[in-house]
CSV table of C-alpha atoms and ligand atoms in Angstrom, one decimal:
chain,number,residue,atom,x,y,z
A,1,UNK,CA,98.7,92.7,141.5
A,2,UNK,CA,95.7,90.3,141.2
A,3,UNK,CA,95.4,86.9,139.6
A,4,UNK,CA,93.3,88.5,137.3
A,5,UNK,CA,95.8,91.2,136.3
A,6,UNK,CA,98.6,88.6,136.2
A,7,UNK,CA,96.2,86.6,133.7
A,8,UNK,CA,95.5,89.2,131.5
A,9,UNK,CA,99.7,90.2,131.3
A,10,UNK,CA,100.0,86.6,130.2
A,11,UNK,CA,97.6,86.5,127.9
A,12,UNK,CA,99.1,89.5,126.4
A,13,UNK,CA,102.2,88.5,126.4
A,14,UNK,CA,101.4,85.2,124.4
A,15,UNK,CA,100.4,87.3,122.0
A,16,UNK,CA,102.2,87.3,118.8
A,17,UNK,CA,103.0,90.6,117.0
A,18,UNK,CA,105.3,91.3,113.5
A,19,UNK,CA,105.0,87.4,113.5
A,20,UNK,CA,106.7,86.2,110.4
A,21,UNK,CA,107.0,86.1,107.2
A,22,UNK,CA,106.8,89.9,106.7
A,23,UNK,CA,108.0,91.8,103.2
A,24,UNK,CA,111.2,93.7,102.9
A,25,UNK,CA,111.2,97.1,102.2
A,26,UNK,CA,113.9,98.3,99.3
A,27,UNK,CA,114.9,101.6,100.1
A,28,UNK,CA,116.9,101.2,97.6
A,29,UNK,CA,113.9,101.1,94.8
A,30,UNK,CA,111.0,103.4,97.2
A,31,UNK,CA,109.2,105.8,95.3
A,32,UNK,CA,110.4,109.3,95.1
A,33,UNK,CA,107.1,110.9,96.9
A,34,UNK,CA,105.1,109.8,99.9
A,35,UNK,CA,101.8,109.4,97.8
A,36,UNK,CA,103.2,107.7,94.8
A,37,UNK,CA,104.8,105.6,97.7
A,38,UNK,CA,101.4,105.3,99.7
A,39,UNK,CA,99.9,104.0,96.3
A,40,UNK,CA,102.2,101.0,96.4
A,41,UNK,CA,101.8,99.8,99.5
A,42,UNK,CA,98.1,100.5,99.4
A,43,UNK,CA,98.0,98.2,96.4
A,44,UNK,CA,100.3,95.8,98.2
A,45,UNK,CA,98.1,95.7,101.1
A,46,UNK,CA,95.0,94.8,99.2
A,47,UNK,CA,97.1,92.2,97.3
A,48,UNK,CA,97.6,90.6,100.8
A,49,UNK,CA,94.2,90.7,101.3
A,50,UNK,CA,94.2,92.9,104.3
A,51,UNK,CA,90.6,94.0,105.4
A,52,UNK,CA,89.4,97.9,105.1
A,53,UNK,CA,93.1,99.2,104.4
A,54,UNK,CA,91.5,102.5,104.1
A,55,UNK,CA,90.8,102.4,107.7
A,56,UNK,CA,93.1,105.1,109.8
A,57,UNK,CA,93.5,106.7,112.5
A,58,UNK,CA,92.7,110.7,113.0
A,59,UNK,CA,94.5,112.1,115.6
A,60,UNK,CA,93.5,116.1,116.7
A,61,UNK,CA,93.7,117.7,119.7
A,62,UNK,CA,91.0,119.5,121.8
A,63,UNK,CA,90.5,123.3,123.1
A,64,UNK,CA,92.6,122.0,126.3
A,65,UNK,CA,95.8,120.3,124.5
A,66,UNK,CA,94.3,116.9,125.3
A,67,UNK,CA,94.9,114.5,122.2
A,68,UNK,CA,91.9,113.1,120.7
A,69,UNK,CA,92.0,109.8,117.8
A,70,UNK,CA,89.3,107.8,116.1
A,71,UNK,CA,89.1,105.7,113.2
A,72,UNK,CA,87.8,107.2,109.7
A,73,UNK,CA,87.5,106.0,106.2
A,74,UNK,CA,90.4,107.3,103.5
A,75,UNK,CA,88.8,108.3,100.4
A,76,UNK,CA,91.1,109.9,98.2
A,77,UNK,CA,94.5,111.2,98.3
A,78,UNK,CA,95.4,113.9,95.3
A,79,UNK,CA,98.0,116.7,95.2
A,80,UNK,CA,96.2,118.1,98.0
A,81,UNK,CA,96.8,115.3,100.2
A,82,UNK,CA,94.8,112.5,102.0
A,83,UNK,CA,90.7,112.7,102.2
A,84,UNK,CA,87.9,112.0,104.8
A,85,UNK,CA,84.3,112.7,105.4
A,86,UNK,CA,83.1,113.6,108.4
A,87,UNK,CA,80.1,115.9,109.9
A,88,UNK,CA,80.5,119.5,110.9
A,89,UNK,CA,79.1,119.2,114.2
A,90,UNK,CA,81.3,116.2,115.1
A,91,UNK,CA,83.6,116.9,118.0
A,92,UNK,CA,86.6,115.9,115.7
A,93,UNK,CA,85.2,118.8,112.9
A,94,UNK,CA,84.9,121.5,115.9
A,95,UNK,CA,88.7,120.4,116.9
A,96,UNK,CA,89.7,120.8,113.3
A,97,UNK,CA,88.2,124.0,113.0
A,98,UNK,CA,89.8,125.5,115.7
A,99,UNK,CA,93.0,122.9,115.1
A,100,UNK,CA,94.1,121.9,111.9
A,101,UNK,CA,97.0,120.1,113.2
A,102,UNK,CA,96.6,116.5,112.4
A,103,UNK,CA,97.7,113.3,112.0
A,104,UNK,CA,97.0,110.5,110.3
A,105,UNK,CA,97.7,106.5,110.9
A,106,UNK,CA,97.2,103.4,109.1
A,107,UNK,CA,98.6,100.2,110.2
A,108,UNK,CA,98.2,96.9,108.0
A,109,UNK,CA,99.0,93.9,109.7
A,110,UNK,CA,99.7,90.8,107.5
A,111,UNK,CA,102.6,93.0,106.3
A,112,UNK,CA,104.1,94.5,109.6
A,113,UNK,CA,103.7,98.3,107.9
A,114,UNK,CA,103.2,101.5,109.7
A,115,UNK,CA,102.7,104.8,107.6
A,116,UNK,CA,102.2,108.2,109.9
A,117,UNK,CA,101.5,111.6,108.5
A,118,UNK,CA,101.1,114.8,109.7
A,119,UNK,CA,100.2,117.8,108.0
A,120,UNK,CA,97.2,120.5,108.1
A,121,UNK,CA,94.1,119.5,107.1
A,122,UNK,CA,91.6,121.9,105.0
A,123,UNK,CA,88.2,121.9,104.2
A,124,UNK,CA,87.4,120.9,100.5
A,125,UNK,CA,85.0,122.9,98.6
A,126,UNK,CA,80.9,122.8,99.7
A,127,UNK,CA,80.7,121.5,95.7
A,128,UNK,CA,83.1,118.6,96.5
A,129,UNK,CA,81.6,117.6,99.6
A,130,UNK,CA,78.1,117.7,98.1
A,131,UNK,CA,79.5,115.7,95.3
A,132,UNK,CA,80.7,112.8,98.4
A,133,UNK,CA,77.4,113.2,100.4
A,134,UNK,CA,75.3,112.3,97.1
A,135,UNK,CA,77.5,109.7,96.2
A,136,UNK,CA,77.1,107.5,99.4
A,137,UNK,CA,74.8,104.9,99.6
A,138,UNK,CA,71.2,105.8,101.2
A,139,UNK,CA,71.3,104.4,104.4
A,140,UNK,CA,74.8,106.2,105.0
A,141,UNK,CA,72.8,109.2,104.1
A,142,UNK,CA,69.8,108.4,105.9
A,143,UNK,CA,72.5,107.7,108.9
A,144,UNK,CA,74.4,111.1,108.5
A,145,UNK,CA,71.2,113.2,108.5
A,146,UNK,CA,69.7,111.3,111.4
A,147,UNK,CA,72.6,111.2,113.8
A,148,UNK,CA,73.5,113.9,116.6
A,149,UNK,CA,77.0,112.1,116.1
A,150,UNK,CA,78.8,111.7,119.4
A,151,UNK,CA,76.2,113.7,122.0
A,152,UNK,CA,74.3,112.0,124.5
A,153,UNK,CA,71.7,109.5,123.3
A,154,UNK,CA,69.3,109.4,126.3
A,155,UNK,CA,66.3,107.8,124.6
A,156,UNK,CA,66.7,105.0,121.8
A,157,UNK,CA,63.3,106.1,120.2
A,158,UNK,CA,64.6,109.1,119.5
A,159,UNK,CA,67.3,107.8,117.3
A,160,UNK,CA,64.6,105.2,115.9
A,161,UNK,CA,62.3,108.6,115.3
A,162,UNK,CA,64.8,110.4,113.3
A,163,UNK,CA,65.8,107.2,111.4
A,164,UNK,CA,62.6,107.1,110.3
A,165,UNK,CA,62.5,110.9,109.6
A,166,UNK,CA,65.5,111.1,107.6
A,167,UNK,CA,64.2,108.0,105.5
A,168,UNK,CA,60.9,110.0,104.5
A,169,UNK,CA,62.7,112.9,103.7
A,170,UNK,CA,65.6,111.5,101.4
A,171,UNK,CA,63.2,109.4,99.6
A,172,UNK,CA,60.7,112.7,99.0
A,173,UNK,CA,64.1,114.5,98.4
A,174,UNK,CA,66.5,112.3,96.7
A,175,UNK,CA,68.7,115.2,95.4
A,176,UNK,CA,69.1,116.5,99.2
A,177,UNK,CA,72.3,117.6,100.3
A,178,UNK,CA,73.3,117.7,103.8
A,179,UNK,CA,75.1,120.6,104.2
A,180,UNK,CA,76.9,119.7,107.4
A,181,UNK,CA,78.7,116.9,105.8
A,182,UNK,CA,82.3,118.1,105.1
A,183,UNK,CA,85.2,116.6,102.9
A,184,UNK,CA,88.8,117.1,104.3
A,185,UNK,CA,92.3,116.7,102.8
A,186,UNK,CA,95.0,116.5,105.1
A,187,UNK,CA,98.8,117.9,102.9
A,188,UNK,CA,101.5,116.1,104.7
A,189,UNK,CA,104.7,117.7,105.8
A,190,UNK,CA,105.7,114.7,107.7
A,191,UNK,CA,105.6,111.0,106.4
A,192,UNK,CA,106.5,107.7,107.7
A,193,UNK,CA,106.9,104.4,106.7
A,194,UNK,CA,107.6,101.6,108.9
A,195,UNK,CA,108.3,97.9,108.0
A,196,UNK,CA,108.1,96.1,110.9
A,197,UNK,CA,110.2,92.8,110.9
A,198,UNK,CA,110.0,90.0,113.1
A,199,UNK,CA,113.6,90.2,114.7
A,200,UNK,CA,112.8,94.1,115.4
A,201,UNK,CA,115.4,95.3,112.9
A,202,UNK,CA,112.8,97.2,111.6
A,203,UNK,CA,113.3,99.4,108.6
A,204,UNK,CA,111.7,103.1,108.6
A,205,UNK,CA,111.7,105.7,105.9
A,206,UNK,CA,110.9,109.2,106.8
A,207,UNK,CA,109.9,111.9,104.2
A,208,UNK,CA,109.6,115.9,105.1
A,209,UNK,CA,108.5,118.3,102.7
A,210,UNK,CA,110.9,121.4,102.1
A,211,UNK,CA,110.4,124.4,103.3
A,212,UNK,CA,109.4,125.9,99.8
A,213,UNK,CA,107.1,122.7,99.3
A,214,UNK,CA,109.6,122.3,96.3
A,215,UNK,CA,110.6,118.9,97.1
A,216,UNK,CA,110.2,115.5,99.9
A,217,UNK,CA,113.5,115.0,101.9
A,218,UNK,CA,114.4,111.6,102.6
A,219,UNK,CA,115.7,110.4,105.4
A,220,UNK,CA,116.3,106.7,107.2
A,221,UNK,CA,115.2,106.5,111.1
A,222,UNK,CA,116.6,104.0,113.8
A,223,UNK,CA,114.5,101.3,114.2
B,301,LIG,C1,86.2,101.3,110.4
B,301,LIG,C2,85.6,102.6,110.9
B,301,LIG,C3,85.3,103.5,109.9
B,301,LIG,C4,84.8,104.8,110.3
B,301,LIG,N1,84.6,105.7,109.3
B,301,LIG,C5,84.2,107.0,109.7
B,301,LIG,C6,84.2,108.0,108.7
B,301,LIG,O1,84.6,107.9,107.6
B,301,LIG,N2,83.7,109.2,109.1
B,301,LIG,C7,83.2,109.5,110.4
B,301,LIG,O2,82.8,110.6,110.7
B,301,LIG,N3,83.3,108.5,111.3
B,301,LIG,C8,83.8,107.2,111.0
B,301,LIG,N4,83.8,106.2,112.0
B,301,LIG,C9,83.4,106.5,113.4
B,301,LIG,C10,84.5,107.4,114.1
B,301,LIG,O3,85.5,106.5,114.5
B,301,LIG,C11,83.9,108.1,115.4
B,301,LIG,O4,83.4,107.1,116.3
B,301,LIG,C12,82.8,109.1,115.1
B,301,LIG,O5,83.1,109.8,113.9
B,301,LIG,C13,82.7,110.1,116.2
B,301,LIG,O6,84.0,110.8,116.4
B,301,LIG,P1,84.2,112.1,117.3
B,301,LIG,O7,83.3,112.0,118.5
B,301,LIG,O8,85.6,112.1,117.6
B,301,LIG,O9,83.8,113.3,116.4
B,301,LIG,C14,84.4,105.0,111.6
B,301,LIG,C15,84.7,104.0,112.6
B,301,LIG,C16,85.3,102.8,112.2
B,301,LIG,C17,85.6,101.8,113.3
């Protein structure tokens, strides 16, 4: 191994992670239902001041099997389980498509906690994701219409031409609607919640939805 590989294990290694004081989790008093439970510790975690809670992770997998994550923006979770935007021509939307086997991951820091879903994830109605594209701000609609998300930007004016485009066109069209733009809810049938603790006795609730969807199964997981 290098020195400079040595440095960098050091470095990580003086890292400190679960570092103390971190909440308890009662299992004793946790909600009955992974969302009312999710509410909680959403409210909890913006109580402790952690930065963009609704930040998690989508994990899908691609026409080969390979797994496939990135960050997105939670912004709603109802009956039908938890939401996110994203645009139809997004590598991520093409792997949902053919793939709706996903899973979901939010980790908040200051408070050690974990929470893992997996479930299915089906497109919302076009009326409710016109309803979310016309509710963002401009330039995020400017930005969506402009953007060949994720393909090879080969020429910077290009992206500077279409920013410009999209601009004119929203403010001659206000009332536009981006039809690629797509609303998500993902239903659980798998969710975890982990409260990490700083001597690794760490306390993790599982719940798994019945076969019938009647009812969440509860269950307490090793550490
Ligand atoms: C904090 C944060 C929030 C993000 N929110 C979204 C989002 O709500 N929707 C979205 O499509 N991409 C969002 N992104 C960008 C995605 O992580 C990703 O880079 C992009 O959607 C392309 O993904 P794909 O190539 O897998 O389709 C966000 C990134 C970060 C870091």
């Amino acid at each position: 191994m290098t020195s400079e590989n040595t440095d960098l294990k050091e470095k990580l290694r003086q890292i400190p992670s679960l570092k103390a004081p971190l909440p308890d989790m009662n299992l004793e008093m946790f909600p009955d239902t992974p969302h009312q439970a999710f509410s909680l510790w959403l409210d909890e975690a913006l109580k402790a001041g952690i930065r963009e809670p609704h930040a998690m992770t989508l994990s899908t997998t691609d026409e080969n099997g390979w797994p496939d994550a990135r960050i997105l923006i939670l912004k709603n979770v109802d009956a039908r389980g938890w939401h996110f935007a994203i645009k139809a021509e997004s590598p991520k939307a093409r792997q949902i498509a053919a793939k709706p086997n996903v899973a979901l991951t939010f980790y908040w820091p200051i408070l050690g906690r974990q929470i893992r879903l997996r479930g299915l994830a089906t497109l919302l109605s076009a009326e409710e994701c016109a309803a979310d594209y016309l509710e963002r701000p401009q330039h995020s609609r400017v930005s969506a219409l402009a953007s060949q998300q994720s393909t090879e930007l080969s020429d910077t004016t290009e992206l500077d031409r279409n920013l410009v485009k999209a601009e004119v066109f929203l403010a001659a069209n206000p009332d536009y609607i981006a039809r690629d733009w797509q609303v998500y809810a993902v239903a659980p049938t798998v969710v975890e919640f982990w409260q990490g603790a700083s001597d690794r006795n760490h306390k993790r609730l599982c719940f798994t939805l019945s076969e019938d969807h009647s009812k969440w199964d509860r269950v307490r997981l090793w550490p």
